[in-house]
PDB file of C-alpha atoms in Angstrom:
ATOM      1  CA  MET S 110       0.080   0.000  -0.034  1.00 76.00           C
ATOM      2  CA  ILE S 111       1.169   3.425  -0.756  1.00 84.00           C
ATOM      3  CA  ILE S 112       0.819   6.784   1.284  1.00 90.00           C
ATOM      4  CA  LYS S 113       1.260   9.531  -0.896  1.00 92.00           C
ATOM      5  CA  GLU S 114       3.764  12.587   0.327  1.00 93.00           C
ATOM      6  CA  ARG S 115       1.571  15.328  -1.294  1.00 95.00           C
ATOM      7  CA  PHE S 116      -1.699  15.947  -3.218  1.00 97.00           C
ATOM      8  CA  ASN S 117      -1.691  16.783  -7.035  1.00 95.00           C
ATOM      9  CA  LEU S 118      -5.381  18.082  -6.860  1.00 95.00           C
ATOM     10  CA  LEU S 119      -4.782  20.187  -3.612  1.00 95.00           C
ATOM     11  CA  LYS S 120      -1.763  22.273  -5.234  1.00 90.00           C
ATOM     12  CA  ASN S 121       0.757  20.123  -3.724  1.00 91.00           C
ATOM     13  CA  LEU S 122      -0.335  20.209  -0.141  1.00 96.00           C
ATOM     14  CA  ASP S 123       1.600  17.812   1.888  1.00 97.00           C
ATOM     15  CA  ASN S 124      -0.322  14.600   2.993  1.00 97.00           C
ATOM     16  CA  ILE S 125       1.666  13.921   6.077  1.00 97.00           C
ATOM     17  CA  ILE S 126       4.044  16.397   7.843  1.00 96.00           C
ATOM     18  CA  ASN S 127       7.329  16.193   9.228  1.00 96.00           C
ATOM     19  CA  ILE S 128       8.162  18.796  12.043  1.00 95.00           C
ATOM     20  CA  ASP S 129       9.889  18.567  15.213  1.00 95.00           C
ATOM     21  CA  LYS S 130       8.325  18.928  18.678  1.00 95.00           C
ATOM     22  CA  SER S 131       9.450  22.415  19.305  1.00 95.00           C
ATOM     23  CA  GLU S 132       8.135  23.709  16.216  1.00 95.00           C
ATOM     24  CA  LEU S 133       4.744  21.718  16.369  1.00 96.00           C
ATOM     25  CA  SER S 134       4.401  23.172  19.934  1.00 95.00           C
ATOM     26  CA  LYS S 135       4.126  26.768  18.422  1.00 95.00           C
ATOM     27  CA  TYR S 136       0.629  25.702  16.858  1.00 96.00           C
ATOM     28  CA  VAL S 137      -0.756  23.701  19.658  1.00 96.00           C
ATOM     29  CA  ILE S 138      -3.862  24.925  21.320  1.00 94.00           C
ATOM     30  CA  ASP S 139      -3.861  25.326  25.292  1.00 93.00           C
ATOM     31  CA  ASP S 140      -4.975  22.125  27.101  1.00 93.00           C
ATOM     32  CA  ASP S 141      -5.693  20.591  23.736  1.00 92.00           C
ATOM     33  CA  VAL S 142      -6.348  16.954  24.724  1.00 93.00           C
ATOM     34  CA  ARG S 143      -8.053  17.976  27.952  1.00 94.00           C
ATOM     35  CA  LYS S 144     -10.638  20.160  25.983  1.00 95.00           C
ATOM     36  CA  LEU S 145     -10.924  17.589  23.278  1.00 95.00           C
ATOM     37  CA  TYR S 146     -11.745  14.864  25.989  1.00 95.00           C
ATOM     38  CA  VAL S 147     -14.289  17.010  27.911  1.00 96.00           C
ATOM     39  CA  VAL S 148     -16.453  18.162  24.857  1.00 96.00           C
ATOM     40  CA  LEU S 149     -16.655  14.666  23.514  1.00 95.00           C
ATOM     41  CA  LYS S 150     -17.250  13.086  27.054  1.00 95.00           C
ATOM     42  CA  LEU S 151     -19.933  15.783  27.547  1.00 94.00           C
ATOM     43  CA  ASN S 152     -21.746  14.820  24.191  1.00 94.00           C
ATOM     44  CA  GLU S 153     -21.101  10.807  24.559  1.00 91.00           C
ATOM     45  CA  LYS S 154     -24.865  10.074  24.947  1.00 88.00           C
ATOM     46  CA  ARG S 155     -25.587  12.044  21.733  1.00 89.00           C
ATOM     47  CA  MET S 156     -23.153  10.041  19.720  1.00 88.00           C
ATOM     48  CA  SER S 157     -24.010   6.523  19.253  1.00 87.00           C
ATOM     49  CA  HIS S 158     -20.876   4.924  17.257  1.00 92.00           C
ATOM     50  CA  PHE S 159     -19.075   1.557  17.071  1.00 90.00           C
ATOM     51  CA  ALA S 160     -15.608   3.462  17.923  1.00 94.00           C
ATOM     52  CA  LEU S 161     -16.757   5.963  20.303  1.00 94.00           C
ATOM     53  CA  THR S 162     -15.581   4.237  23.677  1.00 93.00           C
ATOM     54  CA  LYS S 163     -12.329   3.351  21.815  1.00 93.00           C
ATOM     55  CA  ILE S 164     -11.657   7.013  20.819  1.00 94.00           C
ATOM     56  CA  LEU S 165     -12.394   8.309  24.338  1.00 95.00           C
ATOM     57  CA  ASN S 166     -10.096   5.665  25.711  1.00 94.00           C
ATOM     58  CA  ILE S 167      -7.264   6.852  23.224  1.00 94.00           C
ATOM     59  CA  ILE S 168      -7.611  10.364  24.181  1.00 94.00           C
ATOM     60  CA  ALA S 169      -7.681   9.469  27.906  1.00 93.00           C
ATOM     61  CA  ASN S 170      -5.034   7.154  28.126  1.00 92.00           C
ATOM     62  CA  GLU S 171      -2.693   7.875  25.241  1.00 88.00           C
ATOM     63  CA  LYS S 172      -2.546  11.744  25.671  1.00 80.00           C
ATOM     64  CA  ASP S 173       0.648  11.985  23.565  1.00 90.00           C
ATOM     65  CA  ARG S 174      -0.847  10.244  20.560  1.00 95.00           C
ATOM     66  CA  ILE S 175      -3.067  13.122  19.514  1.00 96.00           C
ATOM     67  CA  LYS S 176      -2.310  17.131  19.174  1.00 97.00           C
ATOM     68  CA  VAL S 177      -4.893  19.595  18.484  1.00 97.00           C
ATOM     69  CA  VAL S 178      -3.418  22.561  16.463  1.00 97.00           C
ATOM     70  CA  ALA S 179      -4.254  25.733  14.263  1.00 96.00           C
ATOM     71  CA  PHE S 180      -2.554  25.398  11.039  1.00 94.00           C
ATOM     72  CA  SER S 181      -3.588  28.634   9.275  1.00 89.00           C
ATOM     73  CA  ASN S 182      -2.036  27.489   5.919  1.00 90.00           C
ATOM     74  CA  TYR S 183      -3.320  23.699   5.976  1.00 95.00           C
ATOM     75  CA  SER S 184      -6.612  23.345   4.567  1.00 94.00           C
ATOM     76  CA  LEU S 185      -7.408  19.607   5.805  1.00 97.00           C
ATOM     77  CA  PRO S 186      -8.823  18.735   9.222  1.00 97.00           C
ATOM     78  CA  VAL S 187      -6.470  15.856   9.863  1.00 98.00           C
ATOM     79  CA  THR S 188      -2.951  15.179   9.045  1.00 98.00           C
ATOM     80  CA  TYR S 189      -0.192  13.069  10.702  1.00 97.00           C
ATOM     81  CA  ASN S 190       3.326  14.140  12.050  1.00 97.00           C
ATOM     82  CA  LEU S 191       6.179  11.576  11.143  1.00 96.00           C
ATOM     83  CA  LYS S 192       8.820  13.047  13.536  1.00 96.00           C
ATOM     84  CA  THR S 193       6.559  13.038  16.784  1.00 96.00           C
ATOM     85  CA  LYS S 194       4.454  10.120  15.423  1.00 96.00           C
ATOM     86  CA  GLN S 195       1.324  12.093  16.280  1.00 97.00           C
ATOM     87  CA  ILE S 196      -2.266  12.359  15.070  1.00 97.00           C
ATOM     88  CA  ILE S 197      -2.911  15.998  14.229  1.00 98.00           C
ATOM     89  CA  ILE S 198      -6.387  17.680  14.391  1.00 97.00           C
ATOM     90  CA  ASN S 199      -6.235  20.913  12.695  1.00 97.00           C
ATOM     91  CA  LEU S 200      -8.999  23.482  14.097  1.00 97.00           C
ATOM     92  CA  THR S 201      -8.566  25.976  11.317  1.00 96.00           C
ATOM     93  CA  SER S 202     -10.261  23.837   8.855  1.00 95.00           C
ATOM     94  CA  PHE S 203     -13.253  24.408  11.039  1.00 95.00           C
ATOM     95  CA  GLY S 204     -12.974  28.070  11.058  1.00 94.00           C
ATOM     96  CA  THR S 205     -11.663  28.428  14.797  1.00 95.00           C
ATOM     97  CA  ASP S 206      -8.423  28.218  16.795  1.00 94.00           C
ATOM     98  CA  ASP S 207      -9.684  26.784  19.902  1.00 95.00           C
ATOM     99  CA  ILE S 208     -12.161  24.108  21.445  1.00 96.00           C
ATOM    100  CA  THR S 209     -15.426  25.077  23.156  1.00 94.00           C
ATOM    101  CA  PRO S 210     -18.590  23.167  24.136  1.00 93.00           C
ATOM    102  CA  THR S 211     -20.142  23.969  20.855  1.00 92.00           C
ATOM    103  CA  ASN S 212     -17.310  24.987  18.422  1.00 94.00           C
ATOM    104  CA  PRO S 213     -16.252  23.028  16.425  1.00 95.00           C
ATOM    105  CA  ASP S 214     -19.444  20.942  16.409  1.00 96.00           C
ATOM    106  CA  PRO S 215     -18.678  17.984  18.710  1.00 96.00           C
ATOM    107  CA  LYS S 216     -19.732  15.436  15.988  1.00 96.00           C
ATOM    108  CA  ASN S 217     -17.471  17.088  13.658  1.00 96.00           C
ATOM    109  CA  LEU S 218     -14.729  16.932  16.207  1.00 96.00           C
ATOM    110  CA  PHE S 219     -15.370  13.392  16.942  1.00 97.00           C
ATOM    111  CA  ALA S 220     -15.337  12.442  13.066  1.00 97.00           C
ATOM    112  CA  ALA S 221     -12.011  14.298  12.782  1.00 97.00           C
ATOM    113  CA  VAL S 222     -10.406  12.224  15.795  1.00 97.00           C
ATOM    114  CA  LEU S 223     -11.843   8.891  14.255  1.00 97.00           C
ATOM    115  CA  TYR S 224     -10.503  10.097  10.830  1.00 97.00           C
ATOM    116  CA  GLY S 225      -7.058  10.653  12.427  1.00 97.00           C
ATOM    117  CA  VAL S 226      -6.916   7.466  14.555  1.00 97.00           C
ATOM    118  CA  CYS S 227      -7.750   5.244  11.491  1.00 97.00           C
ATOM    119  CA  PHE S 228      -5.162   7.319   9.329  1.00 97.00           C
ATOM    120  CA  GLY S 229      -2.667   6.946  12.184  1.00 96.00           C
ATOM    121  CA  ASN S 230      -3.101   3.186  12.562  1.00 96.00           C
ATOM    122  CA  ILE S 231      -2.640   2.924   8.795  1.00 96.00           C
ATOM    123  CA  ILE S 232       0.750   4.616   8.992  1.00 95.00           C
ATOM    124  CA  ASP S 233       1.987   3.467  12.416  1.00 92.00           C
ATOM    125  CA  LYS S 234       0.989  -0.160  11.746  1.00 91.00           C
ATOM    126  CA  ASN S 235       1.833  -0.139   8.050  1.00 89.00           C
ATOM    127  CA  ILE S 236      -1.741  -1.781   7.467  1.00 90.00           C
ATOM    128  CA  LYS S 237      -2.193  -3.209   4.004  1.00 87.00           C
ATOM    129  CA  LEU S 238      -5.281  -4.649   2.376  1.00 90.00           C
ATOM    130  CA  ASN S 239      -5.539  -7.764   0.191  1.00 92.00           C
ATOM    131  CA  ILE S 240      -5.197  -6.978  -3.329  1.00 94.00           C
ATOM    132  CA  ASN S 241      -8.703  -8.487  -4.072  1.00 92.00           C
ATOM    133  CA  PHE S 242     -10.206  -5.449  -2.111  1.00 94.00           C
ATOM    134  CA  SER S 243      -9.011  -3.189  -5.037  1.00 96.00           C
ATOM    135  CA  ALA S 244     -12.150  -4.275  -6.834  1.00 97.00           C
ATOM    136  CA  THR S 245     -14.351  -3.115  -3.903  1.00 97.00           C
ATOM    137  CA  ILE S 246     -12.634   0.375  -3.718  1.00 97.00           C
ATOM    138  CA  SER S 247     -12.877   0.607  -7.791  1.00 97.00           C
ATOM    139  CA  SER S 248     -16.546  -0.515  -7.733  1.00 97.00           C
ATOM    140  CA  TYR S 249     -17.487   2.133  -5.017  1.00 97.00           C
ATOM    141  CA  LEU S 250     -15.688   4.732  -6.940  1.00 97.00           C
ATOM    142  CA  LEU S 251     -17.257   3.816 -10.302  1.00 97.00           C
ATOM    143  CA  THR S 252     -20.582   4.475  -8.820  1.00 96.00           C
ATOM    144  CA  ILE S 253     -19.557   7.917  -7.358  1.00 96.00           C
ATOM    145  CA  PHE S 254     -18.157   8.891 -10.960  1.00 96.00           C
ATOM    146  CA  ILE S 255     -21.245   7.844 -12.865  1.00 94.00           C
ATOM    147  CA  ARG S 256     -23.543   9.637 -10.324  1.00 94.00           C
ATOM    148  CA  LEU S 257     -21.309  12.884 -10.582  1.00 94.00           C
ATOM    149  CA  PHE S 258     -20.483  12.963 -14.211  1.00 94.00           C
ATOM    150  CA  GLY S 259     -22.790  10.181 -16.020  1.00 91.00           C
ATOM    151  CA  LYS S 260     -25.407  12.506 -17.207  1.00 91.00           C
ATOM    152  CA  GLU S 261     -23.152  15.225 -18.319  1.00 89.00           C
ATOM    153  CA  TYR S 262     -21.186  12.709 -20.455  1.00 91.00           C
ATOM    154  CA  GLY S 263     -23.852  10.489 -21.661  1.00 88.00           C
ATOM    155  CA  LEU S 264     -22.827   7.572 -19.452  1.00 87.00           C
ATOM    156  CA  LEU S 265     -26.647   7.150 -18.470  1.00 80.00           C
ATOM    157  CA  GLY S 266     -27.795   7.119 -22.202  1.00 77.00           C
ATOM    158  CA  LEU S 267     -26.181   7.052 -25.511  1.00 64.00           C
ATOM    159  CA  TYR S 268     -22.565   6.255 -24.240  1.00 72.00           C
ATOM    160  CA  SER S 269     -23.392   3.811 -21.407  1.00 84.00           C
ATOM    161  CA  SER S 270     -21.179   1.393 -23.169  1.00 87.00           C
ATOM    162  CA  GLU S 271     -18.190   3.427 -22.056  1.00 90.00           C
ATOM    163  CA  ILE S 272     -18.901   2.356 -18.392  1.00 94.00           C
ATOM    164  CA  ILE S 273     -16.990  -0.776 -18.661  1.00 95.00           C
ATOM    165  CA  LYS S 274     -13.990   1.050 -19.915  1.00 96.00           C
ATOM    166  CA  LEU S 275     -14.274   3.519 -17.214  1.00 97.00           C
ATOM    167  CA  ASN S 276     -14.350   0.897 -14.577  1.00 97.00           C
ATOM    168  CA  PHE S 277     -11.272  -0.702 -16.127  1.00 98.00           C
ATOM    169  CA  LEU S 278      -9.326   2.692 -15.904  1.00 98.00           C
ATOM    170  CA  ILE S 279     -10.588   3.329 -12.228  1.00 98.00           C
ATOM    171  CA  ASN S 280      -9.126  -0.198 -11.498  1.00 98.00           C
ATOM    172  CA  CYS S 281      -5.911   0.587 -13.305  1.00 98.00           C
ATOM    173  CA  TYR S 282      -5.543   3.679 -11.217  1.00 98.00           C
ATOM    174  CA  ILE S 283      -6.605   2.174  -7.917  1.00 98.00           C
ATOM    175  CA  LEU S 284      -4.236  -0.986  -8.422  1.00 98.00           C
ATOM    176  CA  LYS S 285      -1.263   1.297  -9.250  1.00 97.00           C
ATOM    177  CA  SER S 286      -1.799   4.394  -6.853  1.00 97.00           C
ATOM    178  CA  PHE S 287      -3.201   2.537  -4.031  1.00 96.00           C
ATOM    179  CA  PHE S 288      -1.552  -0.984  -4.150  1.00 96.00           C
ATOM    180  CA  GLY S 289       1.445  -0.075  -5.969  1.00 94.00           C
ATOM    181  CA  ILE S 290       1.281  -2.775  -8.854  1.00 95.00           C
ATOM    182  CA  LYS S 291       4.506  -2.289 -10.563  1.00 90.00           C
ATOM    183  CA  THR S 292       4.483  -3.901 -14.356  1.00 93.00           C
ATOM    184  CA  SER S 293       2.022  -2.793 -16.936  1.00 94.00           C
ATOM    185  CA  LYS S 294       1.275  -6.351 -17.897  1.00 93.00           C
ATOM    186  CA  GLU S 295       0.179  -7.292 -14.400  1.00 96.00           C
ATOM    187  CA  LEU S 296      -1.753  -4.034 -13.906  1.00 97.00           C
ATOM    188  CA  TYR S 297      -3.873  -4.373 -17.023  1.00 97.00           C
ATOM    189  CA  ARG S 298      -4.464  -8.083 -16.428  1.00 96.00           C
ATOM    190  CA  MET S 299      -5.659  -7.409 -12.852  1.00 97.00           C
ATOM    191  CA  ALA S 300      -7.811  -4.305 -13.974  1.00 97.00           C
ATOM    192  CA  SER S 301      -9.179  -6.384 -16.875  1.00 97.00           C
ATOM    193  CA  GLY S 302     -10.112  -9.234 -14.362  1.00 96.00           C
ATOM    194  CA  ASN S 303     -11.883  -6.829 -12.083  1.00 96.00           C
ATOM    195  CA  SER S 304     -13.677  -4.939 -14.628  1.00 96.00           C
ATOM    196  CA  LYS S 305     -14.425  -7.529 -17.478  1.00 95.00           C
ATOM    197  CA  TYR S 306     -13.006  -5.175 -19.987  1.00 95.00           C
ATOM    198  CA  ASN S 307     -11.035  -6.546 -22.963  1.00 95.00           C
ATOM    199  CA  TYR S 308      -8.051  -3.670 -23.139  1.00 95.00           C
ATOM    200  CA  LYS S 309      -6.183  -5.086 -25.931  1.00 94.00           C
ATOM    201  CA  ASN S 310      -7.567  -2.675 -28.497  1.00 92.00           C
ATOM    202  CA  ILE S 311      -6.291   0.216 -26.273  1.00 96.00           C
ATOM    203  CA  GLU S 312      -3.155  -1.310 -24.820  1.00 95.00           C
ATOM    204  CA  GLU S 313      -0.591   0.822 -26.820  1.00 95.00           C
ATOM    205  CA  LEU S 314      -2.581   3.871 -25.874  1.00 96.00           C
ATOM    206  CA  LEU S 315      -2.366   2.982 -22.321  1.00 97.00           C
ATOM    207  CA  LYS S 316       1.241   3.249 -22.234  1.00 95.00           C
ATOM    208  CA  ASN S 317       0.953   7.034 -22.299  1.00 96.00           C
ATOM    209  CA  TYR S 318      -0.350   7.250 -18.827  1.00 97.00           C
ATOM    210  CA  ASP S 319       1.074   6.873 -15.402  1.00 97.00           C
ATOM    211  CA  PHE S 320      -1.619   5.416 -13.227  1.00 97.00           C
ATOM    212  CA  SER S 321       0.140   6.246 -10.017  1.00 96.00           C
ATOM    213  CA  ASN S 322      -0.725   9.833 -10.860  1.00 96.00           C
ATOM    214  CA  ILE S 323      -4.400  11.050 -10.500  1.00 97.00           C
ATOM    215  CA  GLU S 324      -3.801  13.900 -13.373  1.00 97.00           C
ATOM    216  CA  ASP S 325      -2.771  11.042 -15.830  1.00 98.00           C
ATOM    217  CA  PHE S 326      -5.796   9.052 -14.584  1.00 98.00           C
ATOM    218  CA  ILE S 327      -8.156  11.834 -15.425  1.00 98.00           C
ATOM    219  CA  LYS S 328      -6.453  12.724 -18.785  1.00 98.00           C
ATOM    220  CA  SER S 329      -6.970   8.836 -19.823  1.00 98.00           C
ATOM    221  CA  ILE S 330     -10.499   9.197 -19.087  1.00 97.00           C
ATOM    222  CA  SER S 331     -10.832  12.057 -21.544  1.00 97.00           C
ATOM    223  CA  ASP S 332      -8.381  10.935 -24.213  1.00 97.00           C
ATOM    224  CA  LEU S 333      -9.760   7.654 -24.414  1.00 96.00           C
ATOM    225  CA  LYS S 334     -13.380   8.934 -24.928  1.00 94.00           C
ATOM    226  CA  VAL S 335     -15.010   7.940 -21.798  1.00 95.00           C
ATOM    227  CA  MET S 336     -15.590  11.540 -20.736  1.00 94.00           C
ATOM    228  CA  PRO S 337     -14.087  13.592 -23.602  1.00 95.00           C
ATOM    229  CA  GLY S 338     -13.037  17.132 -22.314  1.00 95.00           C
ATOM    230  CA  LEU S 339     -12.551  16.237 -18.569  1.00 96.00           C
ATOM    231  CA  ASN S 340      -9.551  17.784 -16.977  1.00 96.00           C
ATOM    232  CA  ARG S 341      -8.253  18.162 -13.456  1.00 95.00           C
ATOM    233  CA  TYR S 342     -10.102  21.554 -13.273  1.00 95.00           C
ATOM    234  CA  ASN S 343     -13.453  20.593 -14.040  1.00 95.00           C
ATOM    235  CA  PHE S 344     -13.174  17.241 -12.348  1.00 97.00           C
ATOM    236  CA  THR S 345     -12.129  18.952  -9.148  1.00 96.00           C
ATOM    237  CA  ALA S 346     -14.803  21.551  -9.243  1.00 96.00           C
ATOM    238  CA  LYS S 347     -17.569  18.772  -9.485  1.00 96.00           C
ATOM    239  CA  ILE S 348     -16.017  16.961  -6.505  1.00 96.00           C
ATOM    240  CA  LEU S 349     -15.843  20.136  -4.445  1.00 96.00           C
ATOM    241  CA  LYS S 350     -19.403  21.056  -5.312  1.00 95.00           C
ATOM    242  CA  ILE S 351     -21.172  17.672  -4.521  1.00 95.00           C
ATOM    243  CA  ILE S 352     -19.028  16.160  -1.820  1.00 95.00           C
ATOM    244  CA  GLY S 353     -16.686  18.669  -0.628  1.00 95.00           C
ATOM    245  CA  LEU S 354     -13.098  19.488  -0.080  1.00 95.00           C
ATOM    246  CA  ASN S 355     -12.231  16.808   2.447  1.00 95.00           C
ATOM    247  CA  PHE S 356     -13.084  14.044  -0.027  1.00 96.00           C
ATOM    248  CA  LEU S 357     -10.493  15.239  -2.730  1.00 96.00           C
ATOM    249  CA  PRO S 358      -7.500  13.486  -0.585  1.00 96.00           C
ATOM    250  CA  ALA S 359      -9.619  10.420  -0.560  1.00 97.00           C
ATOM    251  CA  LEU S 360      -9.054  10.186  -4.360  1.00 97.00           C
ATOM    252  CA  GLU S 361      -5.294  10.254  -4.193  1.00 97.00           C
ATOM    253  CA  ASP S 362      -4.217   8.389  -1.066  1.00 97.00           C
ATOM    254  CA  TYR S 363      -5.363   4.955   0.146  1.00 95.00           C
ATOM    255  CA  GLY S 364      -4.811   6.023   3.828  1.00 96.00           C
ATOM    256  CA  ARG S 365      -7.170   9.072   3.556  1.00 97.00           C
ATOM    257  CA  PHE S 366      -9.694   6.903   1.539  1.00 97.00           C
ATOM    258  CA  MET S 367     -10.199   4.402   4.198  1.00 97.00           C
ATOM    259  CA  SER S 368     -10.065   6.986   6.931  1.00 97.00           C
ATOM    260  CA  LEU S 369     -12.797   9.262   5.341  1.00 97.00           C
ATOM    261  CA  ILE S 370     -14.914   6.154   4.958  1.00 96.00           C
ATOM    262  CA  ALA S 371     -14.601   5.574   8.708  1.00 96.00           C
ATOM    263  CA  ALA S 372     -15.514   9.424   9.431  1.00 96.00           C
ATOM    264  CA  SER S 373     -18.342   9.147   7.173  1.00 96.00           C
ATOM    265  CA  THR S 374     -20.068   6.820   9.485  1.00 96.00           C
ATOM    266  CA  VAL S 375     -20.581   9.555  12.210  1.00 95.00           C
ATOM    267  CA  GLN S 376     -24.113  10.459  11.904  1.00 93.00           C
ATOM    268  CA  GLY S 377     -24.894  14.190  12.054  1.00 92.00           C
ATOM    269  CA  SER S 378     -21.206  15.285  11.178  1.00 94.00           C
ATOM    270  CA  THR S 379     -20.431  17.669   8.152  1.00 94.00           C
ATOM    271  CA  LEU S 380     -16.990  16.730   8.075  1.00 95.00           C
ATOM    272  CA  ILE S 381     -17.417  14.253   5.329  1.00 93.00           C
ATOM    273  CA  PRO S 382     -21.223  13.892   4.067  1.00 90.00           C
ATOM    274  CA  THR S 383     -22.976  10.878   5.253  1.00 89.00           C
ATOM    275  CA  PHE S 384     -24.854  10.563   2.005  1.00 92.00           C
ATOM    276  CA  ILE S 385     -21.659   8.964   0.364  1.00 94.00           C
ATOM    277  CA  SER S 386     -23.012   5.705   2.118  1.00 93.00           C
ATOM    278  CA  LYS S 387     -25.895   5.885  -0.545  1.00 92.00           C
ATOM    279  CA  TYR S 388     -23.725   5.793  -3.779  1.00 93.00           C
ATOM    280  CA  ASN S 389     -23.016   2.038  -3.500  1.00 95.00           C
ATOM    281  CA  GLU S 390     -24.407   0.593  -0.248  1.00 95.00           C
ATOM    282  CA  GLY S 391     -23.151  -2.829  -0.735  1.00 96.00           C
ATOM    283  CA  GLU S 392     -19.546  -1.903  -1.517  1.00 97.00           C
ATOM    284  CA  TYR S 393     -19.685   0.759   1.094  1.00 96.00           C
ATOM    285  CA  LYS S 394     -20.689  -1.790   3.847  1.00 97.00           C
ATOM    286  CA  LYS S 395     -17.439  -3.590   2.752  1.00 97.00           C
ATOM    287  CA  LEU S 396     -15.264  -0.692   3.152  1.00 97.00           C
ATOM    288  CA  VAL S 397     -16.848   0.141   6.633  1.00 96.00           C
ATOM    289  CA  ASP S 398     -16.371  -3.273   7.816  1.00 95.00           C
ATOM    290  CA  ILE S 399     -12.533  -2.845   6.899  1.00 95.00           C
ATOM    291  CA  THR S 400     -12.286   0.389   8.744  1.00 95.00           C
ATOM    292  CA  THR S 401     -13.807  -1.110  11.997  1.00 94.00           C
ATOM    293  CA  LYS S 402     -10.896  -3.495  11.958  1.00 93.00           C
ATOM    294  CA  ILE S 403      -8.255  -0.567  11.275  1.00 94.00           C
ATOM    295  CA  VAL S 404      -9.806   1.487  14.024  1.00 92.00           C
ATOM    296  CA  LYS S 405      -9.442  -1.634  16.650  1.00 82.00           C
TER     297      LYS S 405
END
């Protein structure tokens, strides 16, 4: 499994950070862990969730594992600091620089910590998924792509025959970008097996794309006539408009993808829309089942 250093769609924003303890301390809010615990404990009865007890225990008993900061130049709510091996919760993404009983919304705060614990566990424990799980991720993303772009590009009508090719290209991207499949021969064979698409007539064209890079993946969708004219800008704009900023990292990084799936299970949170569970309920459930094991 591959954890990306930075994101292409977010203007090379760092995925994980690497700063020493003294530098990090400049951004840590006063009494960060105590405030975090008090707010979540006060709202415990309002938040029924499989990981709530686990998260509260981590905050109470592993106080050095989480730091709450205000990074004015970092747009995401969660990251991980390699030097201190700590989960970082960034309040600036919620429009504040402190924790009060109502701000950020306790459900958003809980979702962020759940997100962070899942992300931190993936990095700390080097958690890897079985390669067969790539088909589940790809199938789920296929549904999202069809829902977001299908009508605009005729995938729900005249050009519905292109869906199988789209499925193949998504599998190529996930297998390469998330799972690190190295050789083109193996990549195409596995993507074809997952999607049931015969790629032989486009095999030479596929060599033009680096499927570890989301921009090349988007370009392949356009060039190979699945969604002609799609580019990183209109792709990103549609994701931002429908699902929001916090979902973009999930499209580039395996750790972010699984962690945001976990965060989406927090009912009432707006950190990541809970409606993403409706895109493909069967595959979404499989993804959630995996995240419960990662959080444990």
